[in-house]
XYZ file of C-alpha atoms in Angstrom:
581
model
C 115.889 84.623 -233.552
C 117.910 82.336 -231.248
C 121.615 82.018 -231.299
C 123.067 78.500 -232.428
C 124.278 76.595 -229.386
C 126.540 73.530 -230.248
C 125.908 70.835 -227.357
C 128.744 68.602 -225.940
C 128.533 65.821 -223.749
C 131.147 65.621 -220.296
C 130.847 62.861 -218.639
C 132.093 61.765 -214.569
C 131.349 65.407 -213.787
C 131.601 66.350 -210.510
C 128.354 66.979 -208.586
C 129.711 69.435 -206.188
C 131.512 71.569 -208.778
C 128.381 72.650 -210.847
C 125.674 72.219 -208.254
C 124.546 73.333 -204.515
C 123.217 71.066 -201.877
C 119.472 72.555 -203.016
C 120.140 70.802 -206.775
C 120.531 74.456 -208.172
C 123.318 75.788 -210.120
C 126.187 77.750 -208.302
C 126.259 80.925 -209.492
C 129.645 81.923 -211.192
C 129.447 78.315 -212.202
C 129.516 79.253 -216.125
C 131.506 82.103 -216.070
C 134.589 80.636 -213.998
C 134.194 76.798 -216.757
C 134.761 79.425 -219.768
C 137.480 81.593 -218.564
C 138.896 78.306 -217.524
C 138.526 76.171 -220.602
C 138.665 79.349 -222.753
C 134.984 78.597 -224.302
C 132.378 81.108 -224.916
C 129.402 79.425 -223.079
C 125.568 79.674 -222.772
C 124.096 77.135 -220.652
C 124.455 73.958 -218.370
C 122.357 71.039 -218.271
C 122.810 67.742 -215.967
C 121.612 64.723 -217.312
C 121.508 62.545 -214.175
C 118.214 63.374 -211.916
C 118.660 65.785 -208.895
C 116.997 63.367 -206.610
C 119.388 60.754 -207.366
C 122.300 61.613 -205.080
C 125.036 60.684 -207.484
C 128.627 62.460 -206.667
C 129.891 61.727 -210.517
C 126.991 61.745 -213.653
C 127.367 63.590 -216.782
C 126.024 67.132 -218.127
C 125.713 68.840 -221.429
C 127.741 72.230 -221.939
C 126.240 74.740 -224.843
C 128.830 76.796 -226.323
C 128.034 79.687 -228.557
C 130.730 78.649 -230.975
C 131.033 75.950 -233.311
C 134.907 75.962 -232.866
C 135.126 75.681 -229.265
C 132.746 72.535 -229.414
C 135.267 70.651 -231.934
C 138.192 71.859 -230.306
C 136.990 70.216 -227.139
C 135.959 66.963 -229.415
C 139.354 66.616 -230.124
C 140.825 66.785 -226.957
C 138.411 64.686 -225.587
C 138.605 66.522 -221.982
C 137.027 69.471 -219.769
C 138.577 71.061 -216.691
C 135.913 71.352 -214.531
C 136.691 72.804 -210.757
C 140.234 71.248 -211.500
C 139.523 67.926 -212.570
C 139.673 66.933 -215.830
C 136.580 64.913 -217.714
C 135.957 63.336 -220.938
C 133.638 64.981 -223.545
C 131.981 62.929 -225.923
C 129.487 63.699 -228.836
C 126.173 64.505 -227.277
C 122.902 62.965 -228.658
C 119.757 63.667 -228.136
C 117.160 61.130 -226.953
C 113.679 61.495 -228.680
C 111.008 59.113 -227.359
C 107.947 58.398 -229.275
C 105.034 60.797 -230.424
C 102.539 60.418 -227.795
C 98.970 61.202 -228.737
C 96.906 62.551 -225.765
C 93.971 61.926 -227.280
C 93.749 58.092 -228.177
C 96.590 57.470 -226.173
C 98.751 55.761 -229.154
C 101.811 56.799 -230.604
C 102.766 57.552 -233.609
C 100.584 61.302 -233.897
C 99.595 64.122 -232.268
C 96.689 64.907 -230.944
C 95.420 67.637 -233.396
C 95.424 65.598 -235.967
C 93.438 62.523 -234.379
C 90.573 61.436 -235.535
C 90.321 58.582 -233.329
C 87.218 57.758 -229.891
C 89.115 59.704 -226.632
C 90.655 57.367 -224.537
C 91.377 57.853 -220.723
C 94.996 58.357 -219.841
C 94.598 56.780 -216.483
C 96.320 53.189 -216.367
C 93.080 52.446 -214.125
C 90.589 53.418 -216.371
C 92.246 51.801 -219.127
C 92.807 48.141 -217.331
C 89.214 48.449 -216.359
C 87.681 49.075 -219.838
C 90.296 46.501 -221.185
C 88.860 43.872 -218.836
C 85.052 44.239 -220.426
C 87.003 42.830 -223.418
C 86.832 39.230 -223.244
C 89.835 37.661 -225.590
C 88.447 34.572 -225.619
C 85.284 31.969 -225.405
C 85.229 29.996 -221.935
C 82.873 27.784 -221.078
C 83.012 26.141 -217.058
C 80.727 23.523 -216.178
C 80.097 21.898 -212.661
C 77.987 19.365 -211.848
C 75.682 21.161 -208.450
C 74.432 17.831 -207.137
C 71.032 19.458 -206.406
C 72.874 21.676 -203.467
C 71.997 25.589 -203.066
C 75.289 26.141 -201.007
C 77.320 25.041 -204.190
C 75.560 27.180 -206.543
C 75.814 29.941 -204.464
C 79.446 29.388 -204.238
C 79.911 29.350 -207.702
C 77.803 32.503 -208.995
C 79.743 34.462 -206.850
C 83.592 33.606 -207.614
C 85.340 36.357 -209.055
C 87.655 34.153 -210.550
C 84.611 33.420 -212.963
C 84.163 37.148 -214.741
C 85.767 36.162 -217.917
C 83.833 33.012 -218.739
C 80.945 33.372 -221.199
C 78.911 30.874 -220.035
C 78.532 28.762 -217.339
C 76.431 25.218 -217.686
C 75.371 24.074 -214.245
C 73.894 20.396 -214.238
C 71.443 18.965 -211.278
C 70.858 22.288 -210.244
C 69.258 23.148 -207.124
C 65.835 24.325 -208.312
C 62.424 24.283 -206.736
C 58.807 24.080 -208.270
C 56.607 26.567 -206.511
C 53.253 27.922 -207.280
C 53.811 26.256 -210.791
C 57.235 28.313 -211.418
C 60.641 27.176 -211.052
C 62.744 28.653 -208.740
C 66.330 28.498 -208.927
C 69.058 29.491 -205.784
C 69.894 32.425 -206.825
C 67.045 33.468 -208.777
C 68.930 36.064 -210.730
C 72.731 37.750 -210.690
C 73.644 41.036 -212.026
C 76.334 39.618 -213.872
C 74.729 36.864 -215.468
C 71.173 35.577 -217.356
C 69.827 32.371 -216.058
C 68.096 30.025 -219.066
C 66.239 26.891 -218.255
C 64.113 24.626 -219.530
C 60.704 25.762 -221.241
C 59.440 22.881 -219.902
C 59.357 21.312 -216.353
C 58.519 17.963 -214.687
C 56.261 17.663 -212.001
C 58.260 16.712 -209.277
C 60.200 17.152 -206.359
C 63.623 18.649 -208.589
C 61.575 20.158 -211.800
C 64.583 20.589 -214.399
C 68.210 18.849 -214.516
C 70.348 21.108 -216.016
C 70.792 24.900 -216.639
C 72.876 27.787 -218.216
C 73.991 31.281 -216.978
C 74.988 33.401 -219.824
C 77.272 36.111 -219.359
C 77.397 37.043 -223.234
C 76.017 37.260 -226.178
C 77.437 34.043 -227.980
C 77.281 34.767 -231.351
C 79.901 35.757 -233.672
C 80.268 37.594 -236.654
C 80.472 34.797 -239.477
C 79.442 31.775 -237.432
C 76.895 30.979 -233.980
C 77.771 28.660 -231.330
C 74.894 26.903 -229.460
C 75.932 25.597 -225.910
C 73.720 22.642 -224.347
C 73.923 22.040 -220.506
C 72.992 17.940 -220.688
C 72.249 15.320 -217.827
C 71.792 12.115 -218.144
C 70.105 9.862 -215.787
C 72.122 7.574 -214.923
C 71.948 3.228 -215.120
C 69.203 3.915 -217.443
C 69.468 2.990 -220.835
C 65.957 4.853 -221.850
C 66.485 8.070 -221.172
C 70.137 8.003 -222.382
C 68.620 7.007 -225.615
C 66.474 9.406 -225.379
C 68.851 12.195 -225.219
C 70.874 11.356 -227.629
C 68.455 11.424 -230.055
C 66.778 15.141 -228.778
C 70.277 16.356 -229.202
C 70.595 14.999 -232.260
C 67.238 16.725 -233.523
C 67.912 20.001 -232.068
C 71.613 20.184 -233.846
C 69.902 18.841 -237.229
C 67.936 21.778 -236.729
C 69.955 24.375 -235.522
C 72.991 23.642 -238.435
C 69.812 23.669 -240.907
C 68.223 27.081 -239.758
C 71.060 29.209 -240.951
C 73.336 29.201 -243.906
C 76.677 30.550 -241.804
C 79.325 28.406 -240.214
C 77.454 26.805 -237.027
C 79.494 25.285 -233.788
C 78.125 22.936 -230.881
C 79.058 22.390 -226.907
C 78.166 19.626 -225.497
C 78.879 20.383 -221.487
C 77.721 18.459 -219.104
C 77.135 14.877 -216.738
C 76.353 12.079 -218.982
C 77.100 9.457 -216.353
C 78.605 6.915 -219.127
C 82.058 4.809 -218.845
C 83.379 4.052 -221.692
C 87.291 3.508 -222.416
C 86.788 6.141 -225.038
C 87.213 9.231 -222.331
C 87.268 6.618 -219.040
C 90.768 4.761 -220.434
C 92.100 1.770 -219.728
C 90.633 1.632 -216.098
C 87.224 1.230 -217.041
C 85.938 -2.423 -215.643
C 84.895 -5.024 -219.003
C 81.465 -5.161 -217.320
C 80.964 -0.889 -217.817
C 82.345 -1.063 -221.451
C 79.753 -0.023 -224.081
C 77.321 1.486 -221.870
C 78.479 5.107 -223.146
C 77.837 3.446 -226.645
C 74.595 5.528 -228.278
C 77.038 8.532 -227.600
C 80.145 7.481 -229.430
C 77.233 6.682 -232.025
C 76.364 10.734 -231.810
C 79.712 11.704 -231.668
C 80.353 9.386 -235.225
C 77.116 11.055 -236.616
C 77.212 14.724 -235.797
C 81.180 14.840 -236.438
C 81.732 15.671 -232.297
C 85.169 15.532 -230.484
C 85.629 15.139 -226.530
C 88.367 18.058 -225.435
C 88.445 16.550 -222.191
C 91.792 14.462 -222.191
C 91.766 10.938 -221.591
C 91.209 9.533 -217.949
C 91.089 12.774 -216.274
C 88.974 12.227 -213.248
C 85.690 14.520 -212.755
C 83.828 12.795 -210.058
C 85.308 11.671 -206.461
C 84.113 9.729 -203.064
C 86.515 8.900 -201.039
C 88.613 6.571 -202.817
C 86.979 5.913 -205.732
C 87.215 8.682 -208.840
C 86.014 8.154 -212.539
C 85.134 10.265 -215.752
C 81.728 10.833 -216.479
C 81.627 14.316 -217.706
C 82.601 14.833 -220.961
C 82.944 18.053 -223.524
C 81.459 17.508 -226.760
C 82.075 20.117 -229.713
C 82.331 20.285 -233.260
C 85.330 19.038 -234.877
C 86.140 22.900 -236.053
C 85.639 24.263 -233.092
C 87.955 21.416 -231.537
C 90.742 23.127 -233.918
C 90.504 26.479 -232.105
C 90.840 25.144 -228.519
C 93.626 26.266 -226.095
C 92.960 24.251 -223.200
C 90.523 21.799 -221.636
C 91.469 21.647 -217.653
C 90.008 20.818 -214.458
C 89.395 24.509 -212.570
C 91.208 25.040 -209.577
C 88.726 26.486 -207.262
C 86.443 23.581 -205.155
C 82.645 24.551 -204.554
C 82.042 21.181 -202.280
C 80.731 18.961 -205.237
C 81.423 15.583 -205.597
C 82.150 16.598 -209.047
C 85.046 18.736 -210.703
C 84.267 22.002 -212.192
C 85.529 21.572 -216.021
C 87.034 25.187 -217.870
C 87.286 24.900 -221.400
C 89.009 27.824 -223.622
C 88.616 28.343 -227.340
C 90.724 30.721 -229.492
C 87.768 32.971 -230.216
C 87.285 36.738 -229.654
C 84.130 37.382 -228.510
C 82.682 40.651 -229.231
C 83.002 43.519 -226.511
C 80.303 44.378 -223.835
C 78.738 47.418 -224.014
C 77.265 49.026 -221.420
C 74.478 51.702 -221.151
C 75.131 54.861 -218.844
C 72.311 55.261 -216.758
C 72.011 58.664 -214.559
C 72.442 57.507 -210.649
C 68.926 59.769 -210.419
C 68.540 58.259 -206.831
C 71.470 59.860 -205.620
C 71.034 63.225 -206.932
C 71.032 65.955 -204.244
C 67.424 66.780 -204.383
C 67.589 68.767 -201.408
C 70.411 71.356 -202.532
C 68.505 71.430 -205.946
C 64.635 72.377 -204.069
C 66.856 74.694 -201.185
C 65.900 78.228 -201.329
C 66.934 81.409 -199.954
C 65.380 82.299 -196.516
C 62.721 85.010 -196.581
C 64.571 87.202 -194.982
C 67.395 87.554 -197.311
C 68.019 89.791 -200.081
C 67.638 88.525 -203.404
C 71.112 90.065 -204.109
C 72.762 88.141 -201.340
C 75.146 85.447 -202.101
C 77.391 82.985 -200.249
C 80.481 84.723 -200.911
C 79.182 87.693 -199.096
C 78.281 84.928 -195.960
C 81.867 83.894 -196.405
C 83.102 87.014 -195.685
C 81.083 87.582 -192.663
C 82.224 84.710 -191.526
C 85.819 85.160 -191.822
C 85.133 89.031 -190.213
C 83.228 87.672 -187.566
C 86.174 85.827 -186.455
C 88.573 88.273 -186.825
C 86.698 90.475 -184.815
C 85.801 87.579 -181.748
C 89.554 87.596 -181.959
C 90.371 91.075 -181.376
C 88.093 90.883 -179.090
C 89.340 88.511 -176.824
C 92.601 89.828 -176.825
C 91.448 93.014 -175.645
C 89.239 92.018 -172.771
C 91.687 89.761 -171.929
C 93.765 92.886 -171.286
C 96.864 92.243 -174.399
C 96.175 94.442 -176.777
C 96.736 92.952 -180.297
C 96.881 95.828 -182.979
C 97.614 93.010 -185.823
C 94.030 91.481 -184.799
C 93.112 95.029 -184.529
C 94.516 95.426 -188.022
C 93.369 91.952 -189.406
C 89.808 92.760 -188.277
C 89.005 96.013 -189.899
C 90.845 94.657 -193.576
C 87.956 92.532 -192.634
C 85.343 94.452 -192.205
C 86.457 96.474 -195.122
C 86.328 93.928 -197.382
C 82.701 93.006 -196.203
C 81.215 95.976 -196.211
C 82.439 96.880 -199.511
C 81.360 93.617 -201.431
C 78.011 94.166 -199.923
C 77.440 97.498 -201.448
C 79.723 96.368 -204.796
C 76.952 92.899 -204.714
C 73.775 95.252 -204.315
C 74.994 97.942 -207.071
C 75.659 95.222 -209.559
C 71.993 93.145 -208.673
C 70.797 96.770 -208.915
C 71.899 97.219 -212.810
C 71.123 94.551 -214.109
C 67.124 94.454 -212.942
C 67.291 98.080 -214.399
C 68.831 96.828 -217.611
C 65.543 94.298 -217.963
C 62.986 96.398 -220.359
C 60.086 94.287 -218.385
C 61.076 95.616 -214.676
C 61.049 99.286 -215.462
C 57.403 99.615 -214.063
C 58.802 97.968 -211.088
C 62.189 100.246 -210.587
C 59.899 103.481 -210.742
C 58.192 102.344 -208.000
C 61.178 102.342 -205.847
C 62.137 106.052 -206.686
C 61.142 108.748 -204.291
C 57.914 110.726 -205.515
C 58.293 114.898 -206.459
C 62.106 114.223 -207.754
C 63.234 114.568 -210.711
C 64.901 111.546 -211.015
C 61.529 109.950 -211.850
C 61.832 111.786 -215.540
C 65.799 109.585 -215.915
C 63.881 106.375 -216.323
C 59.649 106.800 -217.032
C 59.213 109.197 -219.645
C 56.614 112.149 -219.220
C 53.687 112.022 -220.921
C 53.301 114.887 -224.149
C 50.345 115.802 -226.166
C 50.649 116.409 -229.795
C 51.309 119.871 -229.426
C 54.482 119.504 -227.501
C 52.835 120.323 -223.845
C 53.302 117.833 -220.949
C 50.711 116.287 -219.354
C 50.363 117.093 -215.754
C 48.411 115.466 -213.133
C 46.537 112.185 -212.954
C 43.233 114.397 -214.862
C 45.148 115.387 -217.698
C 47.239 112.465 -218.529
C 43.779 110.398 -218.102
C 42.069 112.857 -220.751
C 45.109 112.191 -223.023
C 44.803 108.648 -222.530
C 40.978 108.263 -223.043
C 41.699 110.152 -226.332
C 44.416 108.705 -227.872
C 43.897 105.126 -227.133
C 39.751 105.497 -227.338
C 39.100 107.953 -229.765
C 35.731 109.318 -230.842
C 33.420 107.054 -233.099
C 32.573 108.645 -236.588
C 29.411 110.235 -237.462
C 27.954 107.583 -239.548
C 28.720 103.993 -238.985
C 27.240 101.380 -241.839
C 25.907 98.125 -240.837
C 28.191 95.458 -241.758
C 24.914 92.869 -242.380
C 24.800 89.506 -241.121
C 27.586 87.082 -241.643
C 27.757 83.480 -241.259
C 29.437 82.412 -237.744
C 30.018 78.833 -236.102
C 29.336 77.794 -233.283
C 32.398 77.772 -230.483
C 33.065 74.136 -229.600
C 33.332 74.035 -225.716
C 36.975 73.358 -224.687
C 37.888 74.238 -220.954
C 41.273 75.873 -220.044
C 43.539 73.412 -219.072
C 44.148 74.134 -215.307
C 47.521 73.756 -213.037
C 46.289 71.345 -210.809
C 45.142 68.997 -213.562
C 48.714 68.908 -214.494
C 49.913 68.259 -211.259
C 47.643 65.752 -210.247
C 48.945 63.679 -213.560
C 52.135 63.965 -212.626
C 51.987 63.407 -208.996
C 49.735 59.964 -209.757
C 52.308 58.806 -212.471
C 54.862 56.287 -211.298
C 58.285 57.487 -210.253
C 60.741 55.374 -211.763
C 59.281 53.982 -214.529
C 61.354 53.643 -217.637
C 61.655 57.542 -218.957
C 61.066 58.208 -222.288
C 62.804 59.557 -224.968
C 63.761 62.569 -222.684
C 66.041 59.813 -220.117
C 64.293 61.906 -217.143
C 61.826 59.685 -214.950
C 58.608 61.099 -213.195
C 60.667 61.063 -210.217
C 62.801 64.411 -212.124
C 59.600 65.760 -212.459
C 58.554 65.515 -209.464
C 61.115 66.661 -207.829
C 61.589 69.996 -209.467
C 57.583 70.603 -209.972
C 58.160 73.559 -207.825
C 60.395 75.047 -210.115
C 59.323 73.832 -213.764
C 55.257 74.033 -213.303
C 54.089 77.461 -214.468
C 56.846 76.775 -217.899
C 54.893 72.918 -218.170
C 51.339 74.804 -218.137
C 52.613 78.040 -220.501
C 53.902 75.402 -222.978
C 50.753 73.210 -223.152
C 48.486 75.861 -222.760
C 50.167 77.084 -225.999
C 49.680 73.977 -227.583
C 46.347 73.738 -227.442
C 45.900 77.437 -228.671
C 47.829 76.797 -231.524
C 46.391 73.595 -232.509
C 49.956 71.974 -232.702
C 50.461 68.363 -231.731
C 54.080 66.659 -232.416
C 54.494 63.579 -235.193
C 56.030 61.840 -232.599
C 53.777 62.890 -229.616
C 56.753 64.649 -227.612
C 54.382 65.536 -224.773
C 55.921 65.451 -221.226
C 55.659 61.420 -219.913
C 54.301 63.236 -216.577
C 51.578 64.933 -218.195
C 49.470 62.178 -218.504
């Protein structure tokens, strides 16, 4: 059991007195402080870090005693190398119960029941960043330009938005399907129109969705809209679609349901335009204050802020329509900084929503698998009890000995190379015979190769009787020669018939149904047709696996189906091979 040590605190200790230029402790140090203070003590600890460089810090002294610490208390000084120091009560510094597991604090690790978490900050930051904290929407106005699209699907600055609703897109109708610039992104799911116009520009506004937007007690539906502009029909016309496909869309389900508007309406109105807006433009924007009145819609984007520009002349025609709950939660409606070279602003808009984390499927990198270590085999001239460690070591004696070598022709004799070289060859030699002893016992030690290992021991010894027992009659005699064991064979295995045998009669038999073996290359030629990297099955291996290690895995594929079909045994859930056919 350990003795009690009573700590004290000195502080504006002198560096020099307690420890060496290496950071370590003088020796003497702790006998010549007790016979100096006249303290019984057992160790010295410096509180300041080594590295630091500090001349003065402060230390803690254990004494043995619990008298010496108060007496020293009281006093409130040390001599120390002939200075005298204040002491003070010391006090321990506990930080917080770290839990290596979840990487919280609070518990330990043995007793957490919690998902591991990574302890590097990295890893952490970059699983934290999947997490989007809230619902942000961007919209830009592409003015039927690829360059400007292309800009935009690939800022990096645009990650954390959910959505992004692109209007006058640049899209093309070829063949009879539309083609958007860029067709797809691996960071985002294009969704246009079901249906397209015949024309030179087939749709006039899209979405890219980044998430799923759909929460757990309510659903958001986001509309990318453009309206044709100085043409009172089709804004009519899309005010009243939107209005039918909200009607039906806060009718379909009985949870909480939000709408976004996003998008170029090409409408003044003072309204969103202020006070700016020309007498002879007022009211044009008129059927959708009349929506907005109906469906209970608010415009986040603040009052004459400018989304369109030419030169000199700016005005707001792109507006952000949403529900008047949803208006609640937002944080801000701005103008994003970043410029794609559209005449029109890009518009962020941020709600107070969490929206649920991304999860993300592991998938093996299969492609970049080292096939050709996996298929490598040993050369035909090596042993099968060589290994690489024993190449290692010739390597390394090889050396040695092209040293020694050198040396000596060179006319300096070097008996450490000398030296060096036979350790060397020592070492080889001996693994060699230690490698072959040990491959040696254990194919002996395998009941199935002890046909095999008598073949390799030296005929008319007797060390053929230590592993292939001699043959005995039932008297006790041996068998010798190939005659007599033969005779013994022929009569113990093939005895003579009996005397009488009775006819068994006829019995009723069925006919065999034909069923021919199934054959290797059958097999192979299945999986060798079958397509590589087709989605694997419920194994997650492709054909390409299979493929790949055919060499090695072909005679166990054929042993297992053959068995199969001898036993009559076909899985519920038909877990046959995918490369089989």
């Amino acid at each position: 059991m350990r003795d009690q040590l009573y700590p004290v605190r000195v502080d504006n200790a002198s560096r020099t007195a307690v420890l060496d230029t290496e950071g370590n402790t003088v020796p003497g140090t702790i006998e010549a402080l007790s016979a100096e203070n006249r303290v019984t003590r057992g160790k010295i600890s410096r509180l300041s870090k080594r590295e630091s460089g500090k001349t003065y810090g402060s230390m803690v002294v254990y004494l043995t005693k619990r008298s010496d610490a108060e007496r020293l208390l009281e006093g409130y000084y040390f001599d120390l190398g002939g200075e005298s120091v204040t002491t003070h009560v010391f006090e321990p510094r506990t930080g917080p119960i770290h839990c290596f597991n979840c990487q919280e604090t609070g518990h330990k690790a043995y007793s957490c029941k919690k998902r591991r978490t990574c302890g590097n900050w990295k890893c952490r930051m970059r699983n934290r960043a999947i997490m989007l904290e809230s619902l942000r929407i961007l919209q830009l106005k592409a003015r039927k330009r690829d360059v400007v699209q292309q800009s935009l699907m690939n800022d990096v600055d645009l990650k954390g938005f959910a959505a992004l609703a692109i209007s006058e897109p640049y899209a093309r109708n070829i063949d009879g399907k539309v083609m958007t610039s860029p067709m797809g992104n691996r960071n985002w799911t294009n969704m246009i129109p079901t249906s397209a116009c015949d024309a030179s520009w087939p749709i006039r506004s899209m979405l890219w969705i980044r998430t799923v937007l759909q929460l757990a007690d309510r659903e958001v539906m986001v509309v990318s809209v453009y309206v044709e502009g100085k043409n009172d029909e089709a804004l009519i016309s899309a005010m009243g679609k939107l209005s039918d496909v909200i009607d039906r869309f806060r009718d379909g389900t009985g949870r909480r349901t939000d709408v976004i508007l996003a998008g170029g309406f090409n409408r003044h109105d003072l309204l969103w335009g202020g006070d700016e807006v020309s007498s002879r433009r007022q009211g044009e924007g008129q059927p959708i204050v009349d929506l907005m009145s109906d469906l209970g819609l608010c415009n986040l984007l603040p009052r004459r802020t400018k989304t369109w520009q030419v030169r000199d002349k700016e005005s707001t025609i792109d507006l952000v329509l949403v529900s008047s709950e949803l208006a609640d939660e937002m944080t801000s409606c701005v103008i994003h900084p970043t410029e794609h070279g559209s005449d029109h602003r890009a518009v962020q808009t941020t709600f107070d929503i969490e929206v649920p984390e991304r999860t993300f499927s592991q998938r093996l990198p299969l492609r970049n698998a080292p096939w050709i270590t996996i298929a490598a085999r040993p050369p035909p001239y090596a042993k099968r009890w060589w290994t690489k460690d024993l190449t290692r070591l010739r390597r390394t004696y090889t050396y040695w000995r092209n040293q020694a070598r050198t040396q000596r022709r060179a006319g300096q004799s070097r008996p450490d190379l000398e030296r060096q070289a036979k350790e060397a060859a020592k070492e080889y030699h001996d693994n060699i015979r230690r490698q072959k002893n040990a491959h040696w016992d254990d194919f002996v030690a395998d009941e199935t190769n002890i046909w095999k290992a008598a073949k390799y021991l030296k005929s008319g010894t007797d060390a053929i009787d230590d592993k292939v027992p001699p043959l005995r009659r039932t008297d006790g005699s041996t068998a010798k020669g190939k005659g007599e064991q033969a005779e013994e064979l022929l009569s113990t295995f093939f005895p003579l018939l009996p005397a009488r045998i009775e006819a068994e009669g006829e019995r009723p038999q069925r006919a065999a149904v034909a069923m021919p073996d199934l054959t290797l290359g059958e097999i192979e030629e299945k999986v060798m047709a079958a397509k590589p990297w087709k989605a694997p099955g419920e194994d997650g291996l492709p054909t390409a696996v299979w493929k790949k290690l055919w060499h090695v895995v072909k005679y166990r594929v054929v042993a297992i189906l053959t068995h199969r079909f001898e036993k009559a045994w076909c899985p519920t859930n038909g877990g046959q091979p995918r490369s089989s056919g």
